Short mmCIF file of C-alpha atoms in Angstrom, two decimals:
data_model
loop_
_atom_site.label_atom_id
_atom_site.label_comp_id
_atom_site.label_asym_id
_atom_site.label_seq_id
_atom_site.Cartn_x
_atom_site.Cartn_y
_atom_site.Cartn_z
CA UNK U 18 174.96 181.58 27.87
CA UNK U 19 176.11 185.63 28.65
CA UNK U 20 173.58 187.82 29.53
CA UNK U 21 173.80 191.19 27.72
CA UNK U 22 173.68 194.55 29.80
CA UNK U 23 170.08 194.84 29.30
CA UNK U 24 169.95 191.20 31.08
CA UNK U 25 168.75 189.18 28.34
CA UNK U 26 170.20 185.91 28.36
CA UNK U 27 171.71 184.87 24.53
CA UNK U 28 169.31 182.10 24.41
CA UNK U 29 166.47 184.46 24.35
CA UNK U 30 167.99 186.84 22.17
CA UNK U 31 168.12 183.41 19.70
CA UNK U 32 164.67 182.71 20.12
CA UNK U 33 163.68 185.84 19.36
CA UNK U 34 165.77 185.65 16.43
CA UNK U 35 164.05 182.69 15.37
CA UNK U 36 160.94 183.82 15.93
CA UNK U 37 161.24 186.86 13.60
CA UNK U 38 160.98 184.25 10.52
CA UNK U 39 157.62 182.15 9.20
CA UNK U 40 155.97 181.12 6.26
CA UNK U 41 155.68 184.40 4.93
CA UNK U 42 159.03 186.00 5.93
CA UNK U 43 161.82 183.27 4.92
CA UNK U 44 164.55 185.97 3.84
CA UNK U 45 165.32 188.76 6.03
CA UNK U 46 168.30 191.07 6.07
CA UNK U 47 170.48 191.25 9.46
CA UNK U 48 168.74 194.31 10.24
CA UNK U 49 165.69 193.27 9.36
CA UNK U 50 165.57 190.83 12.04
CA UNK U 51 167.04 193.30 14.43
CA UNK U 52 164.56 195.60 14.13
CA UNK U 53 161.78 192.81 14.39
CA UNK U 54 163.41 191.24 17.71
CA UNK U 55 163.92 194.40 19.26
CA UNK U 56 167.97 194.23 19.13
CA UNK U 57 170.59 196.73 18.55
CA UNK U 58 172.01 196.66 15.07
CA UNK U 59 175.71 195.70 16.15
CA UNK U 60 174.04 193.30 18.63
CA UNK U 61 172.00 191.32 15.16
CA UNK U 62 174.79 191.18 13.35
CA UNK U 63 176.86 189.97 15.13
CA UNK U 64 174.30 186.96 16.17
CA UNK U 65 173.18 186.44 12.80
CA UNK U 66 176.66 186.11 11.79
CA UNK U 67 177.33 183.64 14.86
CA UNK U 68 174.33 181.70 13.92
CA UNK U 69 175.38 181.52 10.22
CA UNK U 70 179.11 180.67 11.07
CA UNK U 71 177.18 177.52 13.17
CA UNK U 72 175.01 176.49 9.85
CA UNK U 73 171.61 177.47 12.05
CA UNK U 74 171.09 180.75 9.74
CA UNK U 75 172.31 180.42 5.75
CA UNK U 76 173.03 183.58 4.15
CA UNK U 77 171.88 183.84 0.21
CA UNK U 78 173.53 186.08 -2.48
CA UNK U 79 171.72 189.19 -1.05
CA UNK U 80 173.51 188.89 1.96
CA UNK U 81 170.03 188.05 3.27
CA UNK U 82 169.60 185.20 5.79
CA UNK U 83 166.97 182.06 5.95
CA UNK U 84 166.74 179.13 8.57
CA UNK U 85 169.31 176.64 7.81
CA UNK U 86 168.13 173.10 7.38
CA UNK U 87 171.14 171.96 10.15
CA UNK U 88 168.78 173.81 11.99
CA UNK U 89 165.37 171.94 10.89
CA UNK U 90 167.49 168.70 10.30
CA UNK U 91 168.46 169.36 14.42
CA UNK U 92 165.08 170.11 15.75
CA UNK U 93 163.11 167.78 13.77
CA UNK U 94 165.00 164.28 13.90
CA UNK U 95 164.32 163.18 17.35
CA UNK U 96 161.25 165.38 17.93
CA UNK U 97 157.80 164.16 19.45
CA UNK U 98 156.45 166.34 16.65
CA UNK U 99 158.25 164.11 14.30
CA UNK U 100 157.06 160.80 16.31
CA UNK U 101 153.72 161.47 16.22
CA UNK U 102 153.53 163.10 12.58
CA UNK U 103 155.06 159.59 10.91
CA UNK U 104 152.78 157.54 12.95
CA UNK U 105 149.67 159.25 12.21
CA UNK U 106 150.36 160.21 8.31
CA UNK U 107 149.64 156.52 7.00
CA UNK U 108 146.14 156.90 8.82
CA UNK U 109 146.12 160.37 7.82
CA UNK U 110 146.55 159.53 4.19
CA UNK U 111 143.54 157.32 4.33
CA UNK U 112 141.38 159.58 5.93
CA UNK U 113 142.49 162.54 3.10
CA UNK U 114 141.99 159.60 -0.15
CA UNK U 115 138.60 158.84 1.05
CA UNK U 116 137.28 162.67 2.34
CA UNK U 117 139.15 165.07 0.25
CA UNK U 118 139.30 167.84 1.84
CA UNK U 119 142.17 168.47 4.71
CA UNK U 120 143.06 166.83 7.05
CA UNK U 121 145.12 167.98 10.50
CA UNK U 122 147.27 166.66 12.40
CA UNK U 123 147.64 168.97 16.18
CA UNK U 124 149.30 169.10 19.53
CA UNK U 125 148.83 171.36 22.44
CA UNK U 126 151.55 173.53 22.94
CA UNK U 127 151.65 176.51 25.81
CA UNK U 128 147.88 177.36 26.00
CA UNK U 129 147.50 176.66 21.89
CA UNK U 130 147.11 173.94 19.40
CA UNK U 131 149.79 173.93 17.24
CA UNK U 132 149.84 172.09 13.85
CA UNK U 133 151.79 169.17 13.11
CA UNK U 134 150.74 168.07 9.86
CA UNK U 135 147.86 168.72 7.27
CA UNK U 136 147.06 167.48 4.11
CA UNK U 137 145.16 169.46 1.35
CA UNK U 138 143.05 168.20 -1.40
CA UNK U 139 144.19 171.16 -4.30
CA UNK U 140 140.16 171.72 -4.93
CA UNK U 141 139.48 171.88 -0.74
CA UNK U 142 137.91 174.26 0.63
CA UNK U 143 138.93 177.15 2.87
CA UNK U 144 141.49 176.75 5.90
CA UNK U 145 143.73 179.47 7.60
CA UNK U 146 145.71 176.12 9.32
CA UNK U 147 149.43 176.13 8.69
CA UNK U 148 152.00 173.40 9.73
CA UNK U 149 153.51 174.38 12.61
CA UNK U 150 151.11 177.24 12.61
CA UNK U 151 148.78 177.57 15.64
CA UNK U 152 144.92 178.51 16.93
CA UNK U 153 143.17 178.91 20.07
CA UNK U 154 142.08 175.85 21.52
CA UNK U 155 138.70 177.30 22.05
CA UNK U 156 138.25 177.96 18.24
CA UNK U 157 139.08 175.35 16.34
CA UNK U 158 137.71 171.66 16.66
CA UNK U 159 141.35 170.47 17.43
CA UNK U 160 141.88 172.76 20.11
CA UNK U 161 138.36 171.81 21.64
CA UNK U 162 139.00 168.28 21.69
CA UNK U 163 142.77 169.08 22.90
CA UNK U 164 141.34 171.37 25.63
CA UNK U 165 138.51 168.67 26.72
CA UNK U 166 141.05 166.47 27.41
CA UNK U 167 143.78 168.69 29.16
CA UNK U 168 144.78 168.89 32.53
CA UNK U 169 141.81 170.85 34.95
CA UNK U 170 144.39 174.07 35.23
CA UNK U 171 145.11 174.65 31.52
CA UNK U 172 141.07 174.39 31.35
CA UNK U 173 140.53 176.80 33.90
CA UNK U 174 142.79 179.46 32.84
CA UNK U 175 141.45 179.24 29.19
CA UNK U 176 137.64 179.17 30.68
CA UNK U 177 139.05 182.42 32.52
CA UNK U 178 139.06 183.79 29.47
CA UNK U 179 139.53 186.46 27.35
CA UNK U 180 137.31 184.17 25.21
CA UNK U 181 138.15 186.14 21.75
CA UNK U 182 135.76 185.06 18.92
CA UNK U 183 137.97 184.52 15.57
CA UNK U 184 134.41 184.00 14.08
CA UNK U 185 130.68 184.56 14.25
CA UNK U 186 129.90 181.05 16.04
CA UNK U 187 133.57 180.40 18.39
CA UNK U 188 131.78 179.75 21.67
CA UNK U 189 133.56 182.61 23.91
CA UNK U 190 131.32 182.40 26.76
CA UNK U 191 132.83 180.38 29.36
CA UNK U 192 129.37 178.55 30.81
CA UNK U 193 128.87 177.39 27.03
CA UNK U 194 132.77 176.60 26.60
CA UNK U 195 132.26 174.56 30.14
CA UNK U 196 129.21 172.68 28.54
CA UNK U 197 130.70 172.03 25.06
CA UNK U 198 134.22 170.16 26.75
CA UNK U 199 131.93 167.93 28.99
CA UNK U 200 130.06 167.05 26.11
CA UNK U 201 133.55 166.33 23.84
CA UNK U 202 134.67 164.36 26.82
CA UNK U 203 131.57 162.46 26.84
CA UNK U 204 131.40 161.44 22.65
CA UNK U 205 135.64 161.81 22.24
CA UNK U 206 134.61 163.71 19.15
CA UNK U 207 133.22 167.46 18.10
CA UNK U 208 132.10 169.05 15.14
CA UNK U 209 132.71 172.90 15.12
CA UNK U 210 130.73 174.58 12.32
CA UNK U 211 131.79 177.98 11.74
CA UNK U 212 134.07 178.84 14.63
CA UNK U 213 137.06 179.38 13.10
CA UNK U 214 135.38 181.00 9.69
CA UNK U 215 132.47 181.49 9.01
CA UNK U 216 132.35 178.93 5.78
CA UNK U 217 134.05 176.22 6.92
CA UNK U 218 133.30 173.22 9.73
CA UNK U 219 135.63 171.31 11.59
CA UNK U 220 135.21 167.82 13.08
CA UNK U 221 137.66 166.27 15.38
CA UNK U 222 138.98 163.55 17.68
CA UNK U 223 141.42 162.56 19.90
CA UNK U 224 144.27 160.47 19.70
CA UNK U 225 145.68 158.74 23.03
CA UNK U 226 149.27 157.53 24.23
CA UNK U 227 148.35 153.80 23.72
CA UNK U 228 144.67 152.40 24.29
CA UNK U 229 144.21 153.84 27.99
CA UNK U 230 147.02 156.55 28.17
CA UNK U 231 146.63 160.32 28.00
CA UNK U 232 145.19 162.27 25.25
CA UNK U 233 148.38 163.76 23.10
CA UNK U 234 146.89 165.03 19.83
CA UNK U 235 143.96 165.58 17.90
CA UNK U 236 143.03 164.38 14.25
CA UNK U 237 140.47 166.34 12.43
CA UNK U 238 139.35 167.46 8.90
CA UNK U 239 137.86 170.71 7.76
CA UNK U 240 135.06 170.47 5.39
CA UNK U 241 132.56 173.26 3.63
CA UNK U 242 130.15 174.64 6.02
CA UNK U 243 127.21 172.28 5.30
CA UNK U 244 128.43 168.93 4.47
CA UNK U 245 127.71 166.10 5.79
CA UNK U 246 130.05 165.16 8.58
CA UNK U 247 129.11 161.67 9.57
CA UNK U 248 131.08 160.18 7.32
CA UNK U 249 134.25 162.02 8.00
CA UNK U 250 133.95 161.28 11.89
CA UNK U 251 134.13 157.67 10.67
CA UNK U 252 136.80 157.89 9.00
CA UNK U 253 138.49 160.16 11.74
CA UNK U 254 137.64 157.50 14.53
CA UNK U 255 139.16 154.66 12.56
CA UNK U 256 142.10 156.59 11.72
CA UNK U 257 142.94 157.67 15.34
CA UNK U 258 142.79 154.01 16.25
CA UNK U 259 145.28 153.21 13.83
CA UNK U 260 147.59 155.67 14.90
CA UNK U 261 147.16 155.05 19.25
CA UNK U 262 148.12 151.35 17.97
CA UNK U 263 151.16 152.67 15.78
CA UNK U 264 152.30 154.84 18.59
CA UNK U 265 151.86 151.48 21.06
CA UNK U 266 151.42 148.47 19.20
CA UNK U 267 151.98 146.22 22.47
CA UNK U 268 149.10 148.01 24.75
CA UNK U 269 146.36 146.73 21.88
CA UNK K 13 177.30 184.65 22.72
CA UNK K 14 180.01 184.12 25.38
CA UNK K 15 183.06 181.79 24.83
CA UNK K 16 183.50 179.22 27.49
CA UNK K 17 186.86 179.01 28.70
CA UNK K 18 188.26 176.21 26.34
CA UNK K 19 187.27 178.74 23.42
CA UNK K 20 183.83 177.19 22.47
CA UNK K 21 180.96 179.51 21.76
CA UNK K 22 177.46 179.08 23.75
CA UNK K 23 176.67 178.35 20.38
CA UNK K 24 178.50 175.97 19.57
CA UNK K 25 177.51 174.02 22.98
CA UNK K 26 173.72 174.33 21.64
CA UNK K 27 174.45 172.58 18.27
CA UNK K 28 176.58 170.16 20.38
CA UNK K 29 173.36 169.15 22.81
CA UNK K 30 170.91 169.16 20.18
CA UNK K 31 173.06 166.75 17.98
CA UNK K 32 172.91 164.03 20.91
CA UNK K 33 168.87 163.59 20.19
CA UNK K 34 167.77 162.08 17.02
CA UNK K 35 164.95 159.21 16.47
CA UNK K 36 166.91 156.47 18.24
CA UNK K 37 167.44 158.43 21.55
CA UNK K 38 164.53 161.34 21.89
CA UNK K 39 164.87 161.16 26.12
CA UNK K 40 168.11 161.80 27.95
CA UNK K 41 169.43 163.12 31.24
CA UNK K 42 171.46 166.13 31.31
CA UNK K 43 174.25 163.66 31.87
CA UNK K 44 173.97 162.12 29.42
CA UNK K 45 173.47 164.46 27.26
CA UNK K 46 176.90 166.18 28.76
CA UNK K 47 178.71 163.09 28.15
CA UNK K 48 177.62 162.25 24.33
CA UNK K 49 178.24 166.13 23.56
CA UNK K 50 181.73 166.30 25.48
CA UNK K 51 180.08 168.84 28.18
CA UNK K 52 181.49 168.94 31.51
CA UNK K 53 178.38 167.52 34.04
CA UNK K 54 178.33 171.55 35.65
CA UNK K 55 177.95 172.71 32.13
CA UNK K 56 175.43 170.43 30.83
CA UNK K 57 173.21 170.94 33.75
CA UNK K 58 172.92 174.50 33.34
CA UNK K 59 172.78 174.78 29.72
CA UNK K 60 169.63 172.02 29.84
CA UNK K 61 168.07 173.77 32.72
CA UNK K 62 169.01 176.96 30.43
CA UNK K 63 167.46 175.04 27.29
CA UNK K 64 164.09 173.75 29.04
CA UNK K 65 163.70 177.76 30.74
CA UNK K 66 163.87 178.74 26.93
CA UNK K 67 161.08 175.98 26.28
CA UNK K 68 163.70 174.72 23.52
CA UNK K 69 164.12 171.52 25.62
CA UNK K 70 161.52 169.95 27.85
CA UNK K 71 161.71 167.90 30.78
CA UNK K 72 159.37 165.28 31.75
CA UNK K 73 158.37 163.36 35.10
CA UNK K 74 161.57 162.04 35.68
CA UNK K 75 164.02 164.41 34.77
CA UNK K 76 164.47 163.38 30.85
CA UNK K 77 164.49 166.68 28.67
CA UNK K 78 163.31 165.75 24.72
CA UNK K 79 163.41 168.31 22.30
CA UNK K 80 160.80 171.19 22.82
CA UNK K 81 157.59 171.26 20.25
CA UNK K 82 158.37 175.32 21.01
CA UNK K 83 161.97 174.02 18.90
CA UNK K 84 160.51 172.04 16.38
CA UNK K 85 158.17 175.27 14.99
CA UNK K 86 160.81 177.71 15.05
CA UNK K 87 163.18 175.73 13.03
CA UNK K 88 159.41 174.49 10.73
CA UNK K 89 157.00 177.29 10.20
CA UNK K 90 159.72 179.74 7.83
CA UNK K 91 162.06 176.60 6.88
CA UNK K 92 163.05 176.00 3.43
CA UNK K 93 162.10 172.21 4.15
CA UNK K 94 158.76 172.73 5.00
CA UNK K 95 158.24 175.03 1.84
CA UNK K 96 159.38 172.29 -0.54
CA UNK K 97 157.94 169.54 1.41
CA UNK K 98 154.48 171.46 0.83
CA UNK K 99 154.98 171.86 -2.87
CA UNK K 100 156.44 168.54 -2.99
CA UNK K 101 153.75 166.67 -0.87
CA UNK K 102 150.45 165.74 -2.88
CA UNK K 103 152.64 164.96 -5.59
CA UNK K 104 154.37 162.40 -3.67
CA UNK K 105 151.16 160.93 -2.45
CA UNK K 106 149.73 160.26 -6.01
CA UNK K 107 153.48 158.78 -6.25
CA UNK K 108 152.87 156.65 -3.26
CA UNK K 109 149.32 155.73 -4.36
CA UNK K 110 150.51 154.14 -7.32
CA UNK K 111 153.61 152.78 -6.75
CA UNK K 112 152.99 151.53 -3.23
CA UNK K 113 156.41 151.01 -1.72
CA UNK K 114 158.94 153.88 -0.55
CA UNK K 115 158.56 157.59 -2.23
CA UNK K 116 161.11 160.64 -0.72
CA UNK K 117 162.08 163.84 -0.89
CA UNK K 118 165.98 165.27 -0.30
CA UNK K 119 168.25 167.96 -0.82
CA UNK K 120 171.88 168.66 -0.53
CA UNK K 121 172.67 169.79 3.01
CA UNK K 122 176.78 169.71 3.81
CA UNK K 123 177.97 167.20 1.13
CA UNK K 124 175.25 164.80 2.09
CA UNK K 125 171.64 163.89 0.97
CA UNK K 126 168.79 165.14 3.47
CA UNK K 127 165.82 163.41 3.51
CA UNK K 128 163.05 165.90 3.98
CA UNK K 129 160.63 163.84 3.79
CA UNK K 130 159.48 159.98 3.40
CA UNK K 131 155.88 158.34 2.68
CA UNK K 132 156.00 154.63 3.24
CA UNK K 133 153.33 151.58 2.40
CA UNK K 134 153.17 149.43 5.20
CA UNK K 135 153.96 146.50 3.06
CA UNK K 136 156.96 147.90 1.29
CA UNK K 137 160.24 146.45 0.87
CA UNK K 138 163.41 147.34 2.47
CA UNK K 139 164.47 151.43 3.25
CA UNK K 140 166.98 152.83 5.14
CA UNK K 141 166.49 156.51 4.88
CA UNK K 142 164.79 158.79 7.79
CA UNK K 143 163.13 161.95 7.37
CA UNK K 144 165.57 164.37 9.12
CA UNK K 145 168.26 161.39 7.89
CA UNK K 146 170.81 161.63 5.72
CA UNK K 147 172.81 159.01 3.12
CA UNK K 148 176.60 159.69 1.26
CA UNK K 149 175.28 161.56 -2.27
CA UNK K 150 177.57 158.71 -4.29
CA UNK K 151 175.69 155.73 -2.80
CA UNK K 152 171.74 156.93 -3.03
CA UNK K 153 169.76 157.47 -5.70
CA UNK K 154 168.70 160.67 -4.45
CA UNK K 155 171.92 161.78 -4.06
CA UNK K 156 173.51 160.63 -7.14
CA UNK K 157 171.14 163.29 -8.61
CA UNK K 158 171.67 166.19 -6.29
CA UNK K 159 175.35 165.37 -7.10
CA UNK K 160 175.02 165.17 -10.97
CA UNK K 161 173.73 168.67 -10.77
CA UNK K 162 175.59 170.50 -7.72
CA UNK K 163 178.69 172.95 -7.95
CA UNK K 164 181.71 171.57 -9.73
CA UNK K 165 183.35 172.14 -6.06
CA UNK K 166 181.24 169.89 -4.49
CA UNK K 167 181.68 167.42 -7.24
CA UNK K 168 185.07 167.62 -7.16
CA UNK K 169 185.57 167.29 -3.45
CA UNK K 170 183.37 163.90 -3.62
CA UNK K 171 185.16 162.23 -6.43
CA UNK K 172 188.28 163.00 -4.46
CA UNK K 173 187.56 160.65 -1.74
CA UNK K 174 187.25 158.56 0.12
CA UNK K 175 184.24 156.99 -1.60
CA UNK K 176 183.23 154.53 0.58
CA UNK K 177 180.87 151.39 -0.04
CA UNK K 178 177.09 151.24 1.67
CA UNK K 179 176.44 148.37 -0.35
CA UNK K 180 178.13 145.82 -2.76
CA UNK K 181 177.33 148.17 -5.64
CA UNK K 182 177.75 150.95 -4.62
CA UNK K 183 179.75 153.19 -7.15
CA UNK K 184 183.60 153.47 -5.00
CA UNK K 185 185.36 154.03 -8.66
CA UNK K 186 186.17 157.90 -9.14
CA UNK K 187 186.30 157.83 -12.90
CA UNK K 188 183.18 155.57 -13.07
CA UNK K 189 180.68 157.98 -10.67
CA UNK K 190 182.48 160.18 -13.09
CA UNK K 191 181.05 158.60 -16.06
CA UNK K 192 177.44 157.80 -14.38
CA UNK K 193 177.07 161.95 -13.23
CA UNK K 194 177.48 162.64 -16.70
CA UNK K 195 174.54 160.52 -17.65
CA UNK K 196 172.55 161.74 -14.85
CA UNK K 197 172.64 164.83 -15.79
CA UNK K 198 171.87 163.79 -20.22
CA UNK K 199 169.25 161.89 -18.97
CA UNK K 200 167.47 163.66 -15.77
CA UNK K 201 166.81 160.26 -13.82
CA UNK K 202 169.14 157.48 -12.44
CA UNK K 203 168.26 153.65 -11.59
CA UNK K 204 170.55 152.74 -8.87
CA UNK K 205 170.26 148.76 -7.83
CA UNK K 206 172.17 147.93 -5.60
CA UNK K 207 174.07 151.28 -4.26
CA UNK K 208 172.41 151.47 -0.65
CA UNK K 209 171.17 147.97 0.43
CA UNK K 210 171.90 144.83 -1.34
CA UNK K 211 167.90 144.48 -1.24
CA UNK K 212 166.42 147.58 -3.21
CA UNK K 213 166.65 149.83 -5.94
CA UNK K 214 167.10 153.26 -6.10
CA UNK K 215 165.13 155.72 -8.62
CA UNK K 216 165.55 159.47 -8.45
CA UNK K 217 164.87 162.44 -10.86
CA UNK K 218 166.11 166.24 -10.19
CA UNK K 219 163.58 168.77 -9.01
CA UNK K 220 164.54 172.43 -10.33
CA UNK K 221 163.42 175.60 -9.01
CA UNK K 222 161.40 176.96 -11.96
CA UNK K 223 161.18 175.91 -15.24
CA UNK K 224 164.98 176.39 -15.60
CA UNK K 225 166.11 176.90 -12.55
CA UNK K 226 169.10 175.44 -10.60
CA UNK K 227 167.84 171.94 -9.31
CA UNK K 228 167.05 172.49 -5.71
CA UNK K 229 165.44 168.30 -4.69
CA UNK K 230 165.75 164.91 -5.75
CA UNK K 231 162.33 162.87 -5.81
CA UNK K 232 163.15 159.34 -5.60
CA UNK K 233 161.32 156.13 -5.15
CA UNK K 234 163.21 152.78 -3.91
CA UNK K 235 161.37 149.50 -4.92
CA UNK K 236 162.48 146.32 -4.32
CA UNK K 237 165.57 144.70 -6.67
CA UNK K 238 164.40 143.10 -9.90
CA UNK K 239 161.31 144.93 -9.53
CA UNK K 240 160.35 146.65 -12.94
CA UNK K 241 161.07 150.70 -12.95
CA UNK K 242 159.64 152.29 -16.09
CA UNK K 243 156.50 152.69 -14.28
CA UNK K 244 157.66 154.32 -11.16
CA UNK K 245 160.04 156.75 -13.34
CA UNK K 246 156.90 158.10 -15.06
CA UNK K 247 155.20 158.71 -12.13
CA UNK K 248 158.39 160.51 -10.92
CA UNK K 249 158.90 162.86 -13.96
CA UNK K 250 155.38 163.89 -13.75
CA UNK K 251 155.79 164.48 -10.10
CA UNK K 252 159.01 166.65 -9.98
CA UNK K 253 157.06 168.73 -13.35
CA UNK K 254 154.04 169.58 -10.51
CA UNK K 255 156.55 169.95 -7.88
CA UNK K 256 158.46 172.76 -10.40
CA UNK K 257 155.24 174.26 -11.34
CA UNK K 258 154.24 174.61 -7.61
CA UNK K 259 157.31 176.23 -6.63
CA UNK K 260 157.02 178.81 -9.55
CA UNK K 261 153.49 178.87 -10.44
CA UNK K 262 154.54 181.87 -13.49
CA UNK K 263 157.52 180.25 -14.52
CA UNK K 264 155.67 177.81 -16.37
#
């Protein structure tokens, strides 16, 4: 693709295009996203009009713009994201019937675990996880286990810190963090109590390629600060098994 | 974005590489992903190494790109889909719970039904729709609905043809999917045995945006044929009212 006089190549000016929407901005004006993706006025409307005339932006009455679904239909139909998410929801299902609460589905993604999946019981409890949202993988209790399990250089470079604590208890002292991964590598499970907020606890496992392969998500749930969390971590173990065997049924 | 020499748009050569990958065929070489979209080798090879720079495409140990996670939560995170598939979502479980074969989820997308999403019991019958699939609107269930109750254009355009047979039942007479759209849309639900696989039965009701709102989904189970439907058509109608009062919490 061109590069533009300030040397930007089009593909990034579409990313950052793209990356002006989420959950909470669906409908923006041309301009809007101009301003947001640090473009020149003529320079987003012409693009959004390009990426509308392709069907990858839809224009409403308003003559404001949303992500098309040729767009999501694109990205999402032969996606690992879409590979793992069918062969863990069955499991996941089972895990939300039985502990009613939410249930998470993650991945890690440059330095973060990002969200495939979660399921919410409507009288849960608090959660700030979105699908295809993202938190640090020191935080959370699917980033921990993700990050216990990653390669020695992602590891290092998050133990290099900044550590940034989203909440009283997130470990962000690297010794501790060091401590805390051997230990998830040692059990394949952790439970996180208040390190994401403050009223909530997070318990999680991994989920391997097959029975012996790499480590390529993490299943947790998030329960109210203070309940019991034995029983979930059952339910989490059996569920993970399901899924490695779903993802490789000959390798079991 | 810059026009190749035969007249194409960089754009239009994204759209074209992206539509090579779908569930079937989530690894590829940049030749073949030149040849399937009609790339010249040269081309494809720069655009994928383009693609993969962007972290839109990713490559693994031997020189396969699949489509990037980076991808899959731009297109999610502010996507209409993912908005009604979270409305739509633990209604379709407590479908799925109790009718224990196929429940889905699908819109309207270019003259065809999208499947946004699917929840499956492992012992249910036959199914050929994908999430991120699509299916003709005349032959499905689900798009029999989205059909009944789209613009008279797009009605128009389908009853003029070709209407062309998944199935032996499928409706291929344009005065008789004449006649059934009318009843679709006097009775909010259609029963379609038959239409998509000789095997199953089809049974969809409209989803509206707000109380009285343009429809904007079709929730639809499919059973096995000769299996008795009152049941699952209950649980549908009392789905799509949660799924309406979910989208427009005040509207209700």
């Amino acid at each position: 693709m061109a590069n533009s006089p300030s040397g930007d190549s089009g593909l990034d000016r579409l990313v950052r295009v793209l990356e002006t929407f989420d959950a909470d901005r669906t409908l923006q004006t041309a301009s809007e996203i101009g301003r947001r993706a640090g473009l020149p006025p003529s320079t987003a409307h012409r693009l959004v009009g390009d990426l509308v005339a392709a069907g990858l932006l839809e224009r409403d009455e308003d003559h404001r713009v949303r992500l098309g679904l040729r767009l999501w239909e694109l990205a999402e139909r032969g996606s690992l994201a879409l590979r793992l998410r069918q062969a863990a929801l069955p499991f996941m299902e089972r895990v939300q019937a039985r502990v009613r609460e939410h249930t998470q589905l993650a991945v890690l993604e440059q330095g973060e675990a990002l969200f495939l999946e979660r399921l919410s019981h409507p009288q849960a409890g608090a959660n700030i996880t979105r699908v295809a949202g993202r938190l640090p993988l020191h935080a959370s209790s699917s980033g921990l286990v993700l990050l216990a399990f990653a390669d020695p250089e992602v590891q290092e470079r998050v133990l290099a810190g900044p550590l940034t604590g989203l909440a009283p208890e997130t470990v962000t002292d690297a010794a501790e963090l060091r401590r805390l991964l051997a230990r998830i590598r040692r059990d394949r499970f952790v439970v996180a109590a208040g390190t994401v907020e403050a009223v909530s606890t997070g318990v999680a496992v991994p989920i391997r390629e097959g029975r012996s392969g790499p480590v390529v998500a993490a299943l947790s749930v998030v329960l109210p600060r203070g309940a019991p969390t034995a029983g979930a971590l059952d339910e989490l173990r059996s569920a993970a098994a399901g899924v490695e065997q779903a993802l490789h049924p000959r390798s079991h």
